[in-house]
Coordinates of C-alpha atoms in Angstrom, one line a residue:
M332 CA 133.0 -97.5 24.5
P333 CA 135.9 -98.4 26.2
T334 CA 139.0 -96.3 26.4
E335 CA 141.9 -98.8 25.7
A336 CA 144.6 -98.3 23.3
P337 CA 144.3 -96.7 20.9
E338 CA 143.0 -94.1 22.7
P339 CA 139.7 -92.8 21.1
Y340 CA 139.2 -89.4 19.7
T341 CA 142.8 -88.9 18.9
P342 CA 143.4 -87.5 15.1
A343 CA 144.4 -90.8 13.6
W344 CA 141.3 -92.0 15.4
L345 CA 138.8 -89.6 14.4
A346 CA 140.0 -90.1 11.0
A347 CA 139.5 -94.0 10.8
R348 CA 135.9 -93.3 11.5
R349 CA 135.0 -90.3 9.6
D350 CA 132.8 -92.1 7.3
E351 CA 130.9 -94.3 9.7
A352 CA 128.3 -92.4 10.3
P353 CA 127.5 -89.7 7.4
G354 CA 126.0 -86.8 9.0
R355 CA 127.2 -87.1 12.5
P356 CA 130.2 -86.5 14.4
P357 CA 132.6 -89.6 13.7
G358 CA 132.6 -91.0 17.5
V359 CA 129.8 -89.6 18.4
S360 CA 126.9 -92.3 19.8
G361 CA 123.3 -92.3 18.3
A362 CA 122.2 -90.6 22.1
E363 CA 124.2 -87.4 21.3
Q364 CA 121.2 -85.5 20.6
A365 CA 121.4 -83.0 18.0
G366 CA 121.2 -79.1 19.1
P367 CA 122.4 -76.0 19.6
D368 CA 125.8 -75.3 20.5
D369 CA 126.2 -72.4 22.2
A370 CA 129.3 -73.5 24.4
T371 CA 131.6 -70.5 25.4
V372 CA 135.3 -70.5 25.8
V373 CA 136.3 -70.8 29.5
A374 CA 138.9 -68.7 30.7
L375 CA 141.2 -71.0 33.2
R376 CA 141.7 -69.7 36.9
P377 CA 144.7 -70.5 39.2
D378 CA 142.9 -72.6 41.7
D379 CA 141.2 -75.1 38.8
V380 CA 140.7 -78.3 38.6
L381 CA 140.6 -79.3 34.5
V382 CA 139.0 -82.9 34.3
L383 CA 140.0 -83.9 30.6
R384 CA 137.3 -86.8 29.9
A385 CA 136.6 -85.7 25.5
L386 CA 134.0 -88.7 25.2
G387 CA 130.9 -89.2 24.5
L388 CA 127.4 -89.8 26.7
G389 CA 128.3 -93.2 28.1
D390 CA 131.6 -92.3 28.6
A391 CA 130.5 -88.9 30.7
L392 CA 127.9 -90.5 32.8
T393 CA 130.2 -93.3 33.8
G394 CA 132.8 -91.0 35.4
V395 CA 130.4 -89.2 37.1
A396 CA 131.6 -91.2 40.3
A397 CA 135.2 -90.2 39.6
L398 CA 134.0 -86.5 39.1
R399 CA 132.3 -86.3 42.3
G400 CA 135.8 -87.7 43.7
V401 CA 137.5 -85.3 42.3
R402 CA 134.9 -82.4 44.2
R403 CA 136.1 -84.3 47.3
R404 CA 139.5 -83.9 46.6
Y405 CA 139.1 -80.5 46.2
P406 CA 135.5 -78.7 47.4
D407 CA 136.9 -75.2 47.5
R408 CA 138.4 -75.4 44.0
R409 CA 136.2 -74.8 40.3
L410 CA 136.1 -78.1 38.4
V411 CA 136.0 -77.4 35.0
L412 CA 135.6 -80.7 32.8
A413 CA 137.2 -80.7 29.2
G414 CA 134.7 -82.2 26.6
P415 CA 132.1 -82.2 24.4
A416 CA 129.5 -79.2 24.7
A417 CA 127.0 -81.3 24.9
T418 CA 127.5 -83.9 27.4
G419 CA 129.7 -81.4 29.0
R420 CA 126.9 -79.0 29.5
L421 CA 124.2 -82.0 30.6
L422 CA 126.9 -82.5 33.7
R423 CA 126.9 -78.7 34.4
D424 CA 122.8 -78.3 34.4
L425 CA 123.2 -82.1 36.8
D426 CA 125.4 -80.5 39.1
I427 CA 128.8 -82.9 38.6
V428 CA 131.3 -80.1 37.0
D429 CA 131.2 -76.1 37.5
E430 CA 132.5 -74.9 34.0
V431 CA 133.0 -77.0 30.4
L432 CA 135.9 -76.1 28.3
P433 CA 134.3 -77.6 25.1
V434 CA 136.6 -79.3 23.0
P435 CA 135.6 -82.3 20.0
G436 CA 138.4 -84.6 21.0
L437 CA 142.4 -84.6 21.9
V438 CA 142.8 -81.3 20.8
P439 CA 145.4 -79.1 22.1
L440 CA 144.3 -77.2 25.5
P441 CA 144.8 -73.5 26.8
P442 CA 147.3 -73.0 29.6
C443 CA 146.8 -73.4 33.0
P444 CA 147.5 -70.7 35.3
P445 CA 150.1 -71.7 38.1
G446 CA 148.6 -73.7 41.3
S447 CA 146.1 -75.6 38.9
V448 CA 145.0 -78.9 39.1
A449 CA 144.6 -81.3 35.4
V450 CA 143.3 -84.6 35.9
N451 CA 143.1 -87.1 33.2
L452 CA 139.9 -89.3 32.9
H453 CA 140.1 -90.3 29.0
G454 CA 142.4 -92.6 29.3
R455 CA 146.1 -94.4 30.7
G456 CA 148.0 -92.3 27.5
P457 CA 150.3 -91.3 26.3
T458 CA 148.4 -88.5 24.2
S459 CA 146.4 -87.5 26.9
H460 CA 148.8 -87.7 29.1
R461 CA 150.9 -85.3 27.0
L462 CA 148.4 -83.1 26.0
L463 CA 147.6 -82.1 30.0
Q464 CA 151.9 -82.3 30.7
Q465 CA 151.6 -79.1 27.9
V466 CA 149.3 -76.8 29.8
Q467 CA 151.8 -77.1 32.2
P468 CA 149.6 -77.6 36.0
G469 CA 151.4 -77.7 39.2
R470 CA 149.7 -81.6 40.0
L471 CA 149.1 -84.1 37.2
I472 CA 146.6 -86.7 38.5
A473 CA 146.4 -89.9 36.0
F474 CA 147.5 -93.5 35.2
A475 CA 151.3 -94.7 35.2
S476 CA 152.2 -93.7 32.1
P477 CA 156.1 -94.0 30.9
E478 CA 155.7 -93.1 27.6
A479 CA 154.5 -90.1 29.0
G480 CA 156.9 -90.0 31.5
H481 CA 154.6 -90.3 34.2
A482 CA 154.3 -92.0 37.5
G483 CA 150.8 -93.2 38.7
P484 CA 148.6 -96.2 39.3
E485 CA 148.9 -98.9 37.5
W486 CA 145.9 -99.3 34.0
R487 CA 144.1 -102.4 34.5
A488 CA 142.7 -103.7 31.6
D489 CA 140.2 -105.8 33.5
E490 CA 138.4 -103.3 35.4
H491 CA 135.0 -101.8 35.4
E492 CA 134.9 -98.5 33.8
V493 CA 133.9 -97.0 36.7
D494 CA 136.0 -98.8 39.0
R495 CA 138.7 -97.8 36.8
W496 CA 138.4 -93.6 37.1
C497 CA 137.2 -93.8 40.5
R498 CA 140.2 -96.0 41.6
V499 CA 142.8 -93.1 40.0
V500 CA 140.8 -90.4 42.0
R501 CA 140.9 -92.3 45.4
E502 CA 144.5 -92.9 45.4
A503 CA 144.6 -88.8 44.4
G504 CA 142.7 -88.4 47.9
G505 CA 139.6 -88.4 46.4
E506 CA 137.0 -90.9 47.8
C507 CA 134.3 -92.0 45.7
S508 CA 132.6 -95.0 44.7
R509 CA 130.3 -97.2 42.7
A510 CA 127.3 -95.7 44.4
D511 CA 128.1 -91.6 43.2
L512 CA 126.9 -92.9 40.0
R513 CA 123.2 -92.1 41.3
L514 CA 121.7 -89.0 40.0
R515 CA 118.8 -89.0 42.2
T516 CA 118.1 -91.5 45.7
R517 CA 116.6 -94.6 44.9
A518 CA 113.8 -93.8 47.3
A519 CA 112.8 -90.6 45.1
A520 CA 113.1 -92.7 41.9
E521 CA 110.4 -95.4 43.4
D522 CA 108.5 -92.9 44.8
Q523 CA 108.2 -91.3 41.2
R524 CA 107.1 -95.1 40.1
R525 CA 105.2 -95.7 42.8
F526 CA 102.6 -92.4 42.7
R527 CA 102.7 -91.3 39.2
T528 CA 99.6 -91.6 37.1
P529 CA 99.0 -92.6 35.1
P530 CA 102.4 -94.6 34.7
G531 CA 105.6 -93.3 32.6
P532 CA 105.9 -94.2 29.3
V533 CA 108.3 -97.0 28.0
L534 CA 111.6 -95.6 26.2
V535 CA 113.0 -97.6 23.6
H536 CA 116.2 -95.9 22.0
P537 CA 117.7 -98.4 19.2
G538 CA 120.8 -96.8 18.2
A539 CA 124.2 -97.3 18.7
A540 CA 128.2 -95.4 17.6
S541 CA 128.6 -98.3 15.9
A542 CA 127.2 -101.0 13.8
S543 CA 128.1 -103.6 16.1
R544 CA 126.1 -102.9 18.6
R545 CA 123.5 -102.6 16.7
W546 CA 120.5 -104.6 17.4
P547 CA 118.4 -105.5 14.0
V548 CA 115.9 -102.7 13.5
E549 CA 113.1 -105.4 12.9
R550 CA 113.9 -106.9 16.1
W551 CA 113.3 -103.8 17.7
R552 CA 110.1 -103.0 16.0
Q553 CA 108.6 -106.3 17.3
V554 CA 109.4 -105.7 20.7
T555 CA 108.1 -102.3 20.4
A556 CA 105.2 -103.4 19.0
A557 CA 104.3 -106.6 21.3
L558 CA 104.9 -103.8 24.4
A559 CA 102.0 -101.2 22.5
A560 CA 99.8 -104.1 22.2
D561 CA 100.4 -104.4 26.2
G562 CA 99.1 -101.1 26.7
H563 CA 102.1 -99.6 27.2
R564 CA 102.6 -95.8 25.9
V565 CA 106.1 -96.3 24.3
L566 CA 108.9 -93.7 23.1
V567 CA 111.6 -94.1 20.4
T568 CA 114.6 -91.9 21.2
G569 CA 117.5 -91.4 18.7
S570 CA 119.7 -88.8 17.2
A571 CA 118.5 -86.5 14.1
A572 CA 120.8 -89.0 11.7
E573 CA 119.2 -91.9 13.4
S574 CA 115.6 -90.6 12.0
S575 CA 115.2 -93.5 9.5
L576 CA 116.1 -96.1 12.4
G577 CA 113.1 -94.5 14.7
H578 CA 110.8 -94.1 11.6
A579 CA 111.4 -98.0 11.0
V580 CA 110.7 -99.2 14.5
S581 CA 107.4 -96.8 15.2
T582 CA 105.8 -96.5 11.6
G583 CA 102.5 -97.7 11.9
L584 CA 102.3 -98.8 15.7
A585 CA 99.6 -97.8 17.8
G586 CA 100.2 -96.1 20.9
V587 CA 104.4 -95.9 19.9
E588 CA 105.7 -91.7 19.6
D589 CA 109.2 -91.3 17.5
H590 CA 110.9 -88.9 19.1
T591 CA 114.3 -89.3 17.0
G592 CA 116.1 -86.0 16.6
G593 CA 114.0 -83.9 18.6
L594 CA 115.8 -84.0 21.9
G595 CA 119.1 -82.3 23.0
L596 CA 120.4 -84.2 26.1
S597 CA 118.6 -82.8 28.6
E598 CA 115.7 -83.2 27.2
L599 CA 116.3 -87.2 26.8
S600 CA 118.2 -87.3 30.5
A601 CA 114.3 -85.8 31.8
M602 CA 112.6 -88.5 29.4
V603 CA 114.5 -91.3 30.9
R604 CA 114.6 -89.8 34.4
D605 CA 110.4 -90.2 34.2
A606 CA 109.6 -93.4 32.1
A607 CA 108.9 -96.8 33.7
L608 CA 111.0 -98.5 31.7
V609 CA 114.5 -98.1 29.2
L610 CA 115.4 -100.6 26.7
S611 CA 118.4 -99.9 24.7
A612 CA 121.9 -101.5 23.7
D613 CA 125.3 -100.7 25.4
T614 CA 124.9 -96.7 24.9
G615 CA 124.9 -93.4 26.2
V616 CA 121.1 -94.3 27.6
A617 CA 121.3 -96.7 29.1
H618 CA 124.0 -94.9 31.4
L619 CA 121.3 -92.3 32.2
A620 CA 118.9 -94.9 33.2
T621 CA 121.7 -96.5 35.6
G622 CA 122.2 -93.1 37.1
W623 CA 118.5 -92.1 37.5
C624 CA 117.8 -95.4 38.7
V625 CA 115.3 -96.1 36.3
P626 CA 114.7 -100.2 35.5
S627 CA 116.4 -100.9 31.9
V628 CA 116.9 -104.2 30.1
V629 CA 120.5 -103.2 27.9
L630 CA 121.4 -105.5 25.1
F631 CA 125.3 -106.3 25.2
G632 CA 127.4 -107.7 22.5
P633 CA 130.3 -107.6 22.3
V634 CA 131.5 -105.6 25.0
P635 CA 131.4 -107.7 28.3
P636 CA 128.5 -106.2 31.1
A637 CA 131.3 -107.2 33.7
R638 CA 133.6 -103.8 31.9
W639 CA 130.5 -101.6 30.9
G640 CA 127.1 -102.9 32.2
P641 CA 125.1 -101.0 34.9
A642 CA 127.6 -100.8 38.2
I643 CA 124.7 -100.2 40.8
D644 CA 120.8 -101.9 41.4
P645 CA 121.1 -105.2 39.9
D646 CA 117.5 -105.5 40.3
L647 CA 116.8 -102.3 38.6
H648 CA 118.8 -103.8 35.6
T649 CA 118.6 -107.0 33.0
V650 CA 121.5 -107.1 31.3
L651 CA 121.0 -109.6 28.0
W652 CA 124.6 -111.2 27.0
H653 CA 125.3 -114.4 25.0
G654 CA 129.6 -114.3 25.6
D655 CA 131.2 -116.4 28.0
P656 CA 132.8 -114.5 31.0
E657 CA 136.1 -116.4 30.7
A658 CA 137.1 -116.1 27.0
G659 CA 138.7 -112.9 27.5
S660 CA 138.5 -111.2 24.5
W661 CA 134.8 -110.5 22.6
G662 CA 135.3 -108.8 19.3
D663 CA 135.3 -105.1 18.2
P664 CA 133.0 -102.7 20.1
H665 CA 133.6 -100.5 16.2
G666 CA 133.1 -102.8 14.2
D667 CA 130.8 -102.1 11.1
S668 CA 129.2 -105.5 10.9
L669 CA 126.8 -107.2 13.7
D670 CA 128.6 -108.5 16.7
S671 CA 127.8 -112.7 16.6
L672 CA 126.6 -112.2 20.6
L673 CA 124.7 -109.2 20.2
A674 CA 123.0 -111.2 17.3
N675 CA 121.9 -114.4 19.5
V676 CA 119.8 -112.0 21.8
S677 CA 116.3 -112.8 20.7
V678 CA 113.1 -110.8 20.9
D679 CA 111.3 -113.2 23.0
E680 CA 114.3 -112.6 25.8
V681 CA 113.6 -108.7 25.4
V682 CA 109.9 -108.6 25.6
E683 CA 110.0 -111.3 28.9
A684 CA 112.3 -109.6 30.4
A685 CA 110.4 -105.8 29.8
R686 CA 107.4 -107.1 30.7
T687 CA 109.0 -108.8 33.8
H688 CA 109.8 -105.1 35.3
L689 CA 106.8 -103.8 34.1
S690 CA 104.8 -106.2 36.0
T691 CA 106.6 -105.7 39.2
G692 CA 106.6 -102.2 39.9
S693 CA 108.8 -100.5 42.8
T694 CA 111.0 -103.4 44.5
P695 CA 113.3 -103.0 48.1
V696 CA 116.8 -100.8 48.3
P697 CA 119.3 -103.7 47.7
E698 CA 122.9 -103.7 48.3
P699 CA 124.7 -101.7 44.7
V700 CA 126.4 -105.4 43.7
S701 CA 126.5 -106.7 39.9
G702 CA 123.9 -106.1 37.5
R703 CA 121.7 -110.1 36.4
I704 CA 123.7 -111.0 33.1
H705 CA 121.9 -113.8 31.1
H706 CA 124.6 -115.3 29.4
E707 CA 125.7 -118.6 27.5
A708 CA 128.5 -119.9 26.8

């Protein structure tokens, strides 16, 4: 989800969404799977680098490149992520960060010992800046915020989310780029798909945090039925709160398995890694497919893919979007009703895109440029 003002996960932001998703923490995407929260409080050290990104799975994954840049800037320091416990543990298990300071959003943080560094990868401020200033780090790396009295690079509303955070880190001396999103090499991913017998399953993830980004369930069922009829093993994923959604998509379809509510983030990540194809809306699972170099079909609306779409390996990812890239505004990504741009995506074009990926197999490794976007004015 976009991290533009008003900043997400502030007390006011959470309060405004408290009734949107009964049974699920407000603002947590459908990809934030249920699981035991065994996180413990981390005691910060003088040489730590504390990075604030108290957001969900998709935001965490779009921040991976910047986190690697922070690591390069401070290679001998412990990198501590202040963010949700589940996403933090996943990044720790992937060796992106060293430790996790579990926080549910923009809440007070423990003091930083003298000499520590704080990095704001959460938003443009001023709330997130002030939280980090209150812990008195030796240095704060963040975008400029006159309200918080902090000088830094200027925020640009039209940047891709990955580029935005790489830019603030690069200006602080940490080299990083879109290529740092990869959780494995393209060659490793291609080898797995080429030599795996039988082929990996097709993963369908029909949920999203907000109603504006949830494609109709009956359309997901039609897509799932078509791919299962083609002979593919299809796995439906989602959070425990989305069990009814997974049930509606999968029930009665031969070759379709409902895994909604049964996976932690690590298990979900491994399932994406081993898939032949991932189909989803604009949500965290799409970013897992990007990181693992797994082919995907991603349904966008209202957020344009130029801001949040796959940032690498365009041949692997088909983005379906019916917006005008020159419009300047496209609707509310946190809206409580289906966005009209997403509603314009048809079952036939999703099935066609999926079949194209599943029939082509492995592809040459290209230069990383923007993803394939189908759009109409």
